[in-house]
């Protein structure tokens, strides 16, 4: 592992790309904009998926599956929605290939679809077209459905996990009898996402709502969680939308209420995607490689024997066997790496690159002293630990690493929320330390646009817990009722 | 529930369609050939998925994810493969929509792809194109990867779960250094599928290999499991392919062996799909509705209180609470249905339609006698059971139902494997009782074609455990070394 990798300080973007590659998480495919998620990367995504899925079910949701294809005309039914999504989509126009005269495989011109199909960029339209037939009376409500699926949004500039033409995600789509219930659902799912981000990803997030110009196409209100990456750029990690009656009106979905009168149904949708992988990587990792919070690490503990000859190896293996079974009984995932073809130094480097939270090394001297060397990935500290009680030590250490990662990320974020009271201060803070800039804003799109154009910073969110504080917009001086968070963002 | 449904005897196909609908499993979407898998249907599929996924991991496989789109030229690289798949596929030709002069949403003619993309009908080509970069030496082998994904094969005549344009499946794709290892992998996965079918789906299957004409496009050998539906038609429930070096050659994937010489890699692929849902339904269900084996039932036990007034309900609910927690502690999924808006008769009918294996009813008299009525879905038998020990009784009953369903299906199948020694007997058996017809075949495609044309029966498989038995082909009289199984099939 003598190869020199780019550090975060040298080039954050290059560091990220190299890391995704060397930690064996994903790679670009030959298909423009589409990624291959490799087994190690997918194993982390699976852990995220399992935890989120459990949380969705605990909050009363069921999974279902809707078609990959959306007839072109459906996208057009909700006016803002088509504006937002039609510009970047994969269009299926034919349904057959054939051999031409020269034996080449070509599209069969006679197999042209009457109406083009769009590969779903999001599923509101196809789902509300189904809900129309499912909903008749208030007894059919609420509908609380989630879908795990792939979606496609044609992107010109792509980055692994952060922005790809095809990505994996979940999309919740719920239908409610009242506005209030739909708003509560959208807020509930925002909290589910925030809890997941903080408790499992060890990634602190700000909960807020988007400014009107940053709302989802077709939403009345977009709730979001915003995280801060180590380069001072923000990343939108999840969104939950209160859709009002927009899709119900577009697809004519009404229900008879208890009094028998027909009303349009209220809706939400909410989603997180493989983009979370990018957020996870950029929140914790360092110049040596990936750093994973224990709750999401496919391998939590790697044990490496250091030996000469088969006899020593056998003795170590016998001792380690009891540790691995004790750890597994505690629900801790362990890999005992006795591969004879790779030297310990190579193994250490590999587990470091792959972000395995705890590494245990045990050699002849450790055997004699009834000890082992335990190294934690986050701080790189090593300790010589008594073999008796080592399982409890490791269990506790995993918990410590989880909190340490969260606390460290939270401290970084706290240092990178800057309150400013003038545009000069705003630009100064943005260019020197980056991060979130908390400033007064007059509530207009014109001001947002001006700031974006001049500084590339956008309003990430209006925090849910912001103080009521009268102030003046840093651009126009007009009155403002509270600060919003600006940042450059992924 | 006064509506009269079609019985199996009246019209098996109509019975199936009605059942999928009334058990709330799936429905046709407005998108031609694509289905919506509804929450109850999806919950069964999720159970299948979880069990299979665990089995794949136990046999050393990891999940990964490859692109949805396949460049047209990739499909052409393996000659037989393109023959088999190019004829029925969704072709993406453009990547943007636009508004025309009249404000209609149309395909932007300037956004035409240089090379068309095919929505994957199966992923051998895109995956082997990746493996090419992953495999250099024998140390990189084996690669044991599975993918859970959606695929699209344009179908003109579709049936829910059995044949749809888009379906969900898993596809394993493995790479090996030796022919022997690849064959063992293909066989191992066949056994995994067979165990799953028999132990979880309670569906007996015949393990065999396909005749050359029924092989997967690009395979050297296709292993399959074949099940028998209640109408006497066979259903291919899973396939596992030994692909030889065909894809390695098409994508130029070589590895350096221990001696340093370059060899082409050996491959397998294997898959099961949402088609298994169709197989599950048609193996066990009856005229009253769905019948589910307990291991795959989203709700294993439904408990219905029968009461007048809140006081009685409260007393029943208090008693039932201990039962539900005892059952849940045993890992049994329970629904206590105290919905006051639906009468017990409606609830009974619903759980019958949805195939809930065990229904418990408890009323005032049961309370007084310290009993409850336990009904099993498979045989519809009811018993009055002492409340003390009822949890153990139910646990045992679930096991009994699982074996009973398997035994019943197995008995049906045994009655429907007919050995014949002439074409007359063949046609007679096929038209009177259907099922598998075991007959000698001369090994030629011409004979297969003739039988298929005249009777619609095809060779389902050459059973792995067939006896060596010299005989004469029922059509040509030519020598045959053993019997093969014919049937009409889904």
XYZ file of N, CA, C and O in Angstrom, chain A residues 27 29-31 34-40 42-43 46 49 53 57 62-72 74-76 82-83 86-99 105-107 113 116-120 126 129-130 133-134 139 145 148 150 152 154 156 166 168 341, chain B residues 27 29-31 34-40 42-43 46 49 53 57 62-72 74-76 82-83 86-99 105-107 113 116-120 126 129-130 133-134 139 145 148 150 152 154 156 166 168 341:
568
model
N -18.364 2.029 -8.579
C -17.578 2.507 -9.717
C -18.522 2.977 -10.820
O -19.704 2.610 -10.840
N -20.089 2.851 -14.390
C -20.239 1.796 -15.395
C -19.972 2.410 -16.757
O -19.799 3.623 -16.877
N -19.960 1.573 -17.780
C -19.807 2.082 -19.138
C -21.064 2.802 -19.606
O -21.039 3.495 -20.615
N -22.159 2.611 -18.882
C -23.406 3.284 -19.259
C -23.381 4.679 -18.640
O -23.331 4.819 -17.421
N -24.517 5.939 -15.009
C -24.998 4.855 -14.150
C -23.834 4.239 -13.392
O -22.757 4.056 -13.935
N -24.067 3.917 -12.117
C -22.993 3.351 -11.303
C -23.198 1.860 -11.065
O -24.302 1.341 -11.160
N -22.096 1.200 -10.751
C -22.145 -0.160 -10.225
C -21.894 -0.039 -8.726
O -20.873 0.520 -8.318
N -22.820 -0.501 -7.902
C -22.583 -0.501 -6.464
C -21.957 -1.847 -6.126
O -22.569 -2.894 -6.321
N -20.712 -1.809 -5.678
C -19.972 -3.052 -5.442
C -20.394 -3.686 -4.106
O -21.044 -3.040 -3.285
N -20.055 -4.958 -3.910
C -20.573 -5.656 -2.720
C -20.337 -4.939 -1.394
O -21.244 -4.866 -0.564
N -19.153 -4.358 -1.187
C -18.916 -3.715 0.110
C -19.789 -2.464 0.270
O -20.369 -2.230 1.334
N -22.612 -1.985 -1.284
C -24.005 -2.427 -1.200
C -24.332 -2.956 0.191
O -25.449 -2.796 0.680
N -23.353 -3.575 0.836
C -23.591 -4.109 2.188
C -23.902 -2.970 3.165
O -24.736 -3.121 4.067
N -27.429 -1.826 2.301
C -28.393 -2.806 2.837
C -28.663 -2.585 4.316
O -29.779 -2.736 4.789
N -30.862 0.369 4.591
C -32.196 -0.017 4.108
C -32.970 -0.794 5.164
O -34.139 -0.521 5.421
N -36.280 0.547 6.791
C -37.485 -0.240 6.522
C -38.205 -0.582 7.819
O -39.431 -0.522 7.907
N -41.987 0.582 8.966
C -43.030 -0.362 9.376
C -43.525 -0.034 10.786
O -44.718 -0.123 11.056
N -46.545 0.122 4.838
C -46.310 -1.157 4.159
C -45.572 -0.886 2.858
O -45.738 0.172 2.261
N -44.827 -1.867 2.404
C -44.167 -1.742 1.112
C -45.062 -2.252 -0.007
O -45.886 -3.145 0.195
N -44.887 -1.702 -1.171
C -45.596 -2.151 -2.367
C -44.683 -1.857 -3.548
O -43.562 -1.369 -3.361
N -45.149 -2.197 -4.745
C -44.318 -1.935 -5.922
C -45.167 -1.463 -7.097
O -46.148 -2.111 -7.458
N -44.746 -0.358 -7.690
C -45.450 0.244 -8.830
C -44.545 0.223 -10.060
O -43.329 0.105 -9.929
N -45.157 0.354 -11.261
C -44.376 0.191 -12.492
C -43.199 1.157 -12.646
O -43.258 2.311 -12.227
N -42.168 0.627 -13.304
C -40.974 1.401 -13.667
C -41.307 2.493 -14.673
O -40.666 3.539 -14.696
N -42.304 2.217 -15.518
C -42.597 3.133 -16.623
C -43.804 4.019 -16.329
O -44.796 3.556 -15.766
N -43.705 5.261 -16.758
C -44.802 6.212 -16.593
C -45.185 6.755 -17.975
O -44.317 7.268 -18.692
N -46.450 6.604 -18.350
C -46.861 7.160 -19.651
C -46.574 8.661 -19.670
O -46.786 9.352 -18.668
N -46.121 9.136 -20.792
C -45.721 10.546 -20.904
C -46.821 11.491 -20.433
O -46.562 12.472 -19.738
N -49.006 11.179 -18.180
C -49.200 11.271 -16.726
C -48.336 12.365 -16.126
O -48.749 13.082 -15.225
N -47.110 12.445 -16.618
C -46.177 13.436 -16.078
C -46.733 14.838 -16.260
O -46.476 15.733 -15.460
N -47.498 15.015 -17.337
C -48.001 16.357 -17.658
C -49.182 16.776 -16.799
O -49.579 17.933 -16.818
N -44.329 18.358 -13.966
C -43.730 18.091 -15.274
C -42.607 19.087 -15.554
O -41.562 18.733 -16.098
N -42.781 20.341 -15.143
C -41.712 21.338 -15.247
C -40.436 20.826 -14.597
O -39.352 20.950 -15.115
N -39.624 16.668 -16.335
C -39.625 16.211 -17.725
C -38.330 16.529 -18.443
O -38.018 15.945 -19.466
N -37.550 17.427 -17.894
C -36.380 17.869 -18.614
C -35.225 16.883 -18.561
O -34.259 17.014 -19.276
N -35.306 15.926 -17.721
C -34.153 15.059 -17.508
C -34.633 13.624 -17.289
O -34.707 13.167 -16.168
N -35.013 12.960 -18.363
C -35.574 11.635 -18.159
C -35.237 10.714 -19.321
O -34.899 11.161 -20.416
N -35.302 9.419 -19.051
C -35.031 8.424 -20.088
C -36.361 8.052 -20.734
O -37.306 7.696 -20.049
N -36.411 8.150 -22.050
C -37.662 7.948 -22.776
C -37.613 6.651 -23.574
O -36.730 6.461 -24.419
N -38.565 5.760 -23.296
C -38.678 4.508 -24.058
C -39.628 4.761 -25.217
O -40.770 5.187 -25.002
N -39.136 4.523 -26.422
C -39.970 4.795 -27.608
C -40.305 3.532 -28.398
O -41.243 3.526 -29.185
N -39.534 2.467 -28.220
C -39.719 1.236 -28.993
C -39.657 0.022 -28.080
O -39.088 0.080 -26.994
N -40.214 -1.095 -28.579
C -40.235 -2.285 -27.752
C -39.660 -3.536 -28.423
O -39.930 -4.653 -28.000
N -38.862 -3.313 -29.462
C -38.268 -4.487 -30.106
C -37.011 -4.119 -30.875
O -36.908 -3.017 -31.418
N -36.069 -5.057 -30.927
C -34.901 -4.907 -31.794
C -35.044 -5.917 -32.936
O -35.832 -6.852 -32.849
N -34.266 -5.735 -33.979
C -34.295 -6.684 -35.093
C -32.922 -6.692 -35.757
O -32.072 -5.849 -35.464
N -32.708 -7.645 -36.619
C -31.477 -7.659 -37.402
C -31.728 -6.925 -38.716
O -32.733 -7.168 -39.378
N -27.770 -5.516 -35.141
C -28.957 -5.392 -34.302
C -29.393 -3.922 -34.293
O -28.627 -3.042 -33.911
N -30.592 -3.677 -34.749
C -31.103 -2.306 -34.807
C -32.506 -2.251 -34.202
O -33.150 -3.281 -34.003
N -32.952 -1.046 -33.906
C -34.304 -0.869 -33.384
C -35.298 -1.154 -34.502
O -35.120 -0.701 -35.631
N -43.849 2.683 -29.874
C -44.965 2.813 -28.934
C -45.893 3.946 -29.353
O -45.426 4.986 -29.824
N -45.066 7.376 -25.676
C -43.765 7.099 -25.087
C -43.902 6.833 -23.580
O -44.784 7.378 -22.921
N -42.999 6.015 -23.069
C -42.954 5.736 -21.636
C -41.704 6.380 -21.047
O -40.630 6.316 -21.651
N -41.871 6.970 -19.868
C -40.751 7.594 -19.187
C -40.292 6.656 -18.078
O -41.109 6.114 -17.344
N -38.997 6.422 -17.979
C -38.486 5.652 -16.841
C -38.651 6.548 -15.616
O -38.185 7.691 -15.610
N -39.327 6.037 -14.585
C -39.734 6.903 -13.470
C -38.587 7.738 -12.902
O -37.561 7.164 -12.512
N -47.694 7.884 -11.290
C -48.182 6.513 -11.523
C -48.893 5.996 -10.266
O -49.869 5.241 -10.356
N -52.329 7.650 -9.886
C -53.229 7.056 -10.870
C -53.802 5.724 -10.362
O -54.935 5.363 -10.679
N -53.019 4.991 -9.533
C -53.544 3.768 -8.899
C -54.452 4.099 -7.718
O -55.501 3.488 -7.540
N -58.186 4.443 -7.976
C -59.090 3.284 -7.928
C -59.184 2.653 -6.546
O -60.047 1.829 -6.301
N -58.291 3.017 -5.673
C -58.266 2.397 -4.346
C -59.070 3.190 -3.320
O -59.404 2.671 -2.260
N -63.130 5.432 4.768
C -62.694 4.135 5.310
C -61.447 3.603 4.599
O -60.743 2.759 5.127
N -48.009 3.888 2.189
C -47.213 2.960 1.389
C -45.820 3.503 1.110
O -45.625 4.698 0.894
N -39.386 0.613 -2.347
C -37.939 0.614 -2.578
C -37.746 0.392 -4.069
O -38.244 -0.604 -4.606
N -35.548 1.681 -8.039
C -34.559 2.449 -8.790
C -35.282 3.553 -9.552
O -36.417 3.360 -9.998
N -34.562 7.078 -12.388
C -33.606 7.629 -13.358
C -33.892 9.108 -13.612
O -35.030 9.472 -13.915
N -31.900 11.988 -15.827
C -30.741 12.156 -16.691
C -29.890 13.313 -16.186
O -30.373 14.430 -16.063
N -26.172 15.418 -16.463
C -25.031 15.589 -17.342
C -23.710 15.400 -16.597
O -22.786 14.788 -17.099
N -29.029 6.869 -12.724
C -29.871 5.904 -12.016
C -29.420 5.866 -10.566
O -28.222 5.867 -10.292
N -30.730 4.307 -6.406
C -31.682 3.520 -5.632
C -32.242 4.403 -4.530
O -31.524 5.231 -3.976
N -2.177 -15.823 2.632
C -1.530 -15.214 1.467
C -1.255 -13.727 1.619
O -0.602 -13.135 0.781
N -52.444 -5.959 -9.134
C -53.401 -5.574 -10.169
C -52.642 -5.098 -11.400
O -51.458 -4.763 -11.325
N -51.565 -2.467 -14.057
C -51.493 -1.010 -14.071
C -51.971 -0.531 -15.430
O -52.227 -1.326 -16.328
N -52.080 0.784 -15.591
C -52.446 1.329 -16.897
C -51.301 1.202 -17.896
O -51.495 1.396 -19.085
N -50.102 0.904 -17.382
C -48.959 0.751 -18.271
C -48.962 -0.688 -18.790
O -48.853 -1.627 -18.005
N -47.430 -4.029 -17.226
C -46.786 -3.815 -15.930
C -47.801 -3.952 -14.805
O -48.934 -3.510 -14.924
N -47.378 -4.575 -13.714
C -48.305 -4.781 -12.605
C -47.982 -3.866 -11.430
O -46.874 -3.366 -11.286
N -49.003 -3.674 -10.604
C -48.806 -3.047 -9.304
C -48.863 -4.183 -8.289
O -49.852 -4.920 -8.250
N -47.813 -4.352 -7.507
C -47.851 -5.358 -6.451
C -48.351 -4.655 -5.198
O -47.701 -3.729 -4.690
N -49.518 -5.057 -4.734
C -50.155 -4.361 -3.617
C -49.527 -4.790 -2.276
O -48.812 -5.793 -2.220
N -49.769 -4.027 -1.215
C -49.051 -4.305 0.042
C -49.159 -5.757 0.525
O -48.151 -6.332 0.955
N -50.330 -6.375 0.432
C -50.417 -7.753 0.947
C -49.602 -8.717 0.082
O -48.900 -9.591 0.602
N -47.037 -7.847 -1.735
C -45.636 -7.511 -1.564
C -45.088 -8.069 -0.249
O -43.923 -8.470 -0.171
N -45.941 -8.117 0.766
C -45.498 -8.656 2.067
C -45.112 -10.130 1.934
O -44.164 -10.604 2.572
N -41.805 -10.179 0.070
C -40.736 -9.788 0.993
C -40.281 -10.954 1.856
O -39.099 -11.100 2.154
N -38.219 -13.147 -0.278
C -36.958 -12.470 -0.539
C -36.001 -12.599 0.645
O -34.821 -12.905 0.473
N -32.573 -14.504 0.430
C -31.385 -13.692 0.623
C -30.472 -14.296 1.693
O -29.254 -14.346 1.540
N -26.655 -15.725 1.203
C -25.512 -15.267 2.001
C -24.850 -16.451 2.706
O -23.628 -16.506 2.807
N -22.668 -12.311 -2.034
C -22.919 -10.933 -1.599
C -23.833 -10.274 -2.616
O -23.804 -10.610 -3.792
N -24.583 -9.283 -2.159
C -25.413 -8.520 -3.081
C -24.644 -7.330 -3.642
O -23.740 -6.795 -2.994
N -25.012 -6.943 -4.832
C -24.443 -5.754 -5.472
C -25.521 -5.198 -6.388
O -26.631 -5.740 -6.447
N -25.194 -4.103 -7.068
C -26.200 -3.539 -7.976
C -25.541 -3.023 -9.249
O -24.569 -2.265 -9.196
N -26.102 -3.437 -10.373
C -25.588 -3.060 -11.696
C -26.646 -2.233 -12.441
O -27.832 -2.295 -12.112
N -26.214 -1.466 -13.463
C -27.145 -0.540 -14.125
C -28.381 -1.196 -14.745
O -28.328 -2.308 -15.259
N -29.448 -0.420 -14.715
C -30.722 -0.790 -15.348
C -30.590 -0.866 -16.861
O -31.278 -1.653 -17.512
N -29.711 -0.032 -17.420
C -29.615 0.084 -18.877
C -28.426 -0.687 -19.430
O -27.346 -0.675 -18.844
N -28.651 -1.296 -20.580
C -27.598 -2.035 -21.264
C -27.434 -1.455 -22.672
O -28.408 -1.379 -23.416
N -26.217 -1.016 -23.009
C -26.019 -0.507 -24.368
C -26.375 -1.599 -25.386
O -26.057 -2.770 -25.171
N -27.017 -1.194 -26.437
C -27.497 -2.155 -27.435
C -26.394 -3.094 -27.907
O -26.612 -4.299 -28.053
N -23.914 -4.307 -26.369
C -23.530 -5.361 -25.428
C -24.362 -6.609 -25.651
O -23.868 -7.733 -25.561
N -25.647 -6.395 -25.885
C -26.550 -7.540 -26.073
C -26.095 -8.394 -27.245
O -26.298 -9.598 -27.258
N -25.494 -7.734 -28.232
C -25.121 -8.451 -29.448
C -23.861 -9.289 -29.283
O -23.532 -10.099 -30.145
N -28.380 -12.642 -27.701
C -29.142 -11.584 -28.370
C -30.344 -12.169 -29.098
O -31.431 -11.592 -29.094
N -30.167 -13.341 -29.676
C -31.294 -14.051 -30.302
C -32.446 -14.201 -29.317
O -33.602 -14.005 -29.632
N -33.245 -10.042 -27.558
C -33.395 -8.754 -28.231
C -34.787 -8.547 -28.792
O -35.193 -7.434 -29.077
N -35.523 -9.617 -28.930
C -36.801 -9.498 -29.599
C -37.888 -8.887 -28.739
O -38.948 -8.539 -29.223
N -37.665 -8.792 -27.496
C -38.718 -8.356 -26.596
C -38.140 -7.455 -25.513
O -37.900 -7.894 -24.405
N -37.877 -6.222 -25.863
C -37.229 -5.360 -24.876
C -37.661 -3.913 -25.026
O -38.140 -3.500 -26.077
N -37.507 -3.161 -23.943
C -37.853 -1.744 -23.962
C -36.608 -0.968 -24.349
O -35.546 -1.131 -23.746
N -36.725 -0.115 -25.357
C -35.577 0.599 -25.906
C -35.673 2.088 -25.573
O -36.651 2.750 -25.924
N -34.634 2.579 -24.879
C -34.558 4.009 -24.577
C -33.788 4.679 -25.702
O -32.654 4.291 -26.000
N -34.415 5.656 -26.340
C -33.777 6.322 -27.479
C -33.483 7.805 -27.215
O -32.661 8.395 -27.894
N -34.176 8.404 -26.239
C -34.025 9.840 -25.978
C -33.890 10.091 -24.474
O -34.308 9.267 -23.673
N -33.346 11.272 -24.149
C -33.153 11.557 -22.726
C -33.757 12.888 -22.283
O -33.378 13.428 -21.250
N -34.696 13.403 -23.049
C -35.305 14.658 -22.625
C -36.669 14.859 -23.270
O -36.892 14.430 -24.394
N -37.562 15.495 -22.531
C -38.843 15.929 -23.090
C -38.798 17.451 -23.230
O -37.952 18.116 -22.637
N -39.722 17.997 -23.993
C -39.785 19.455 -24.140
C -41.234 19.852 -24.415
O -42.083 18.997 -24.667
N -41.509 21.135 -24.341
C -42.834 21.622 -24.718
C -42.804 22.008 -26.190
O -41.878 22.686 -26.633
N -46.311 18.296 -24.088
C -45.033 17.697 -23.736
C -44.681 16.651 -24.794
O -45.439 15.709 -25.022
N -43.569 16.847 -25.451
C -43.137 15.919 -26.505
C -41.671 15.541 -26.298
O -40.958 16.189 -25.526
N -41.258 14.492 -26.988
C -39.857 14.082 -26.922
C -39.015 15.117 -27.657
O -39.369 15.549 -28.748
N -30.130 9.625 -28.145
C -28.911 8.947 -27.716
C -28.111 8.467 -28.933
O -28.693 8.016 -29.915
N -28.613 3.411 -28.568
C -29.803 3.123 -27.795
C -29.454 2.290 -26.567
O -28.520 1.490 -26.582
N -30.246 2.476 -25.497
C -30.069 1.684 -24.275
C -31.265 0.745 -24.137
O -32.406 1.141 -24.384
N -30.978 -0.474 -23.735
C -32.023 -1.467 -23.534
C -32.281 -1.574 -22.036
O -31.340 -1.654 -21.249
N -33.535 -1.550 -21.622
C -33.845 -1.803 -20.214
C -33.566 -3.294 -19.979
O -34.086 -4.148 -20.709
N -32.735 -3.597 -18.987
C -32.223 -4.970 -18.845
C -33.333 -6.021 -18.851
O -34.260 -5.934 -18.038
N -24.110 -6.745 -19.024
C -23.589 -5.578 -18.308
C -22.689 -6.030 -17.152
O -21.683 -5.389 -16.828
N -19.319 -7.310 -18.483
C -18.537 -6.152 -18.896
C -17.827 -5.515 -17.690
O -16.724 -4.978 -17.817
N -18.443 -5.597 -16.492
C -17.774 -5.117 -15.272
C -16.734 -6.121 -14.783
O -15.644 -5.747 -14.369
N -13.099 -5.995 -15.686
C -12.139 -5.144 -14.974
C -11.827 -5.640 -13.570
O -10.895 -5.167 -12.945
N -12.605 -6.549 -13.075
C -12.410 -7.015 -11.706
C -11.516 -8.255 -11.630
O -11.026 -8.603 -10.562
N -6.569 -15.218 -7.947
C -6.863 -14.684 -6.610
C -8.163 -13.885 -6.588
O -8.752 -13.692 -5.553
N -21.774 -13.131 -6.714
C -22.624 -11.946 -6.540
C -24.075 -12.217 -6.923
O -24.360 -12.954 -7.862
N -30.744 -8.097 -6.535
C -32.209 -8.013 -6.502
C -32.591 -6.846 -7.384
O -32.115 -5.724 -7.152
N -35.369 -5.156 -10.796
C -36.480 -5.245 -11.739
C -35.920 -5.482 -13.142
O -34.845 -4.974 -13.464
N -37.198 -6.101 -17.490
C -38.312 -5.889 -18.426
C -38.150 -6.771 -19.662
O -37.080 -6.777 -20.292
N -40.575 -7.442 -22.960
C -41.849 -7.034 -23.540
C -42.685 -8.262 -23.871
O -42.264 -9.122 -24.614
N -46.512 -9.786 -25.011
C -47.770 -9.368 -25.607
C -48.959 -9.816 -24.764
O -49.905 -9.074 -24.584
N -42.712 -6.023 -16.850
C -41.734 -5.766 -15.795
C -41.983 -6.763 -14.677
O -43.138 -7.017 -14.316
N -40.050 -8.440 -10.808
C -38.962 -8.349 -9.836
C -38.313 -9.721 -9.736
O -38.985 -10.735 -9.812
N -65.947 -1.587 13.320
C -66.782 -1.260 12.158
C -67.122 -2.465 11.283
O -67.929 -2.353 10.372
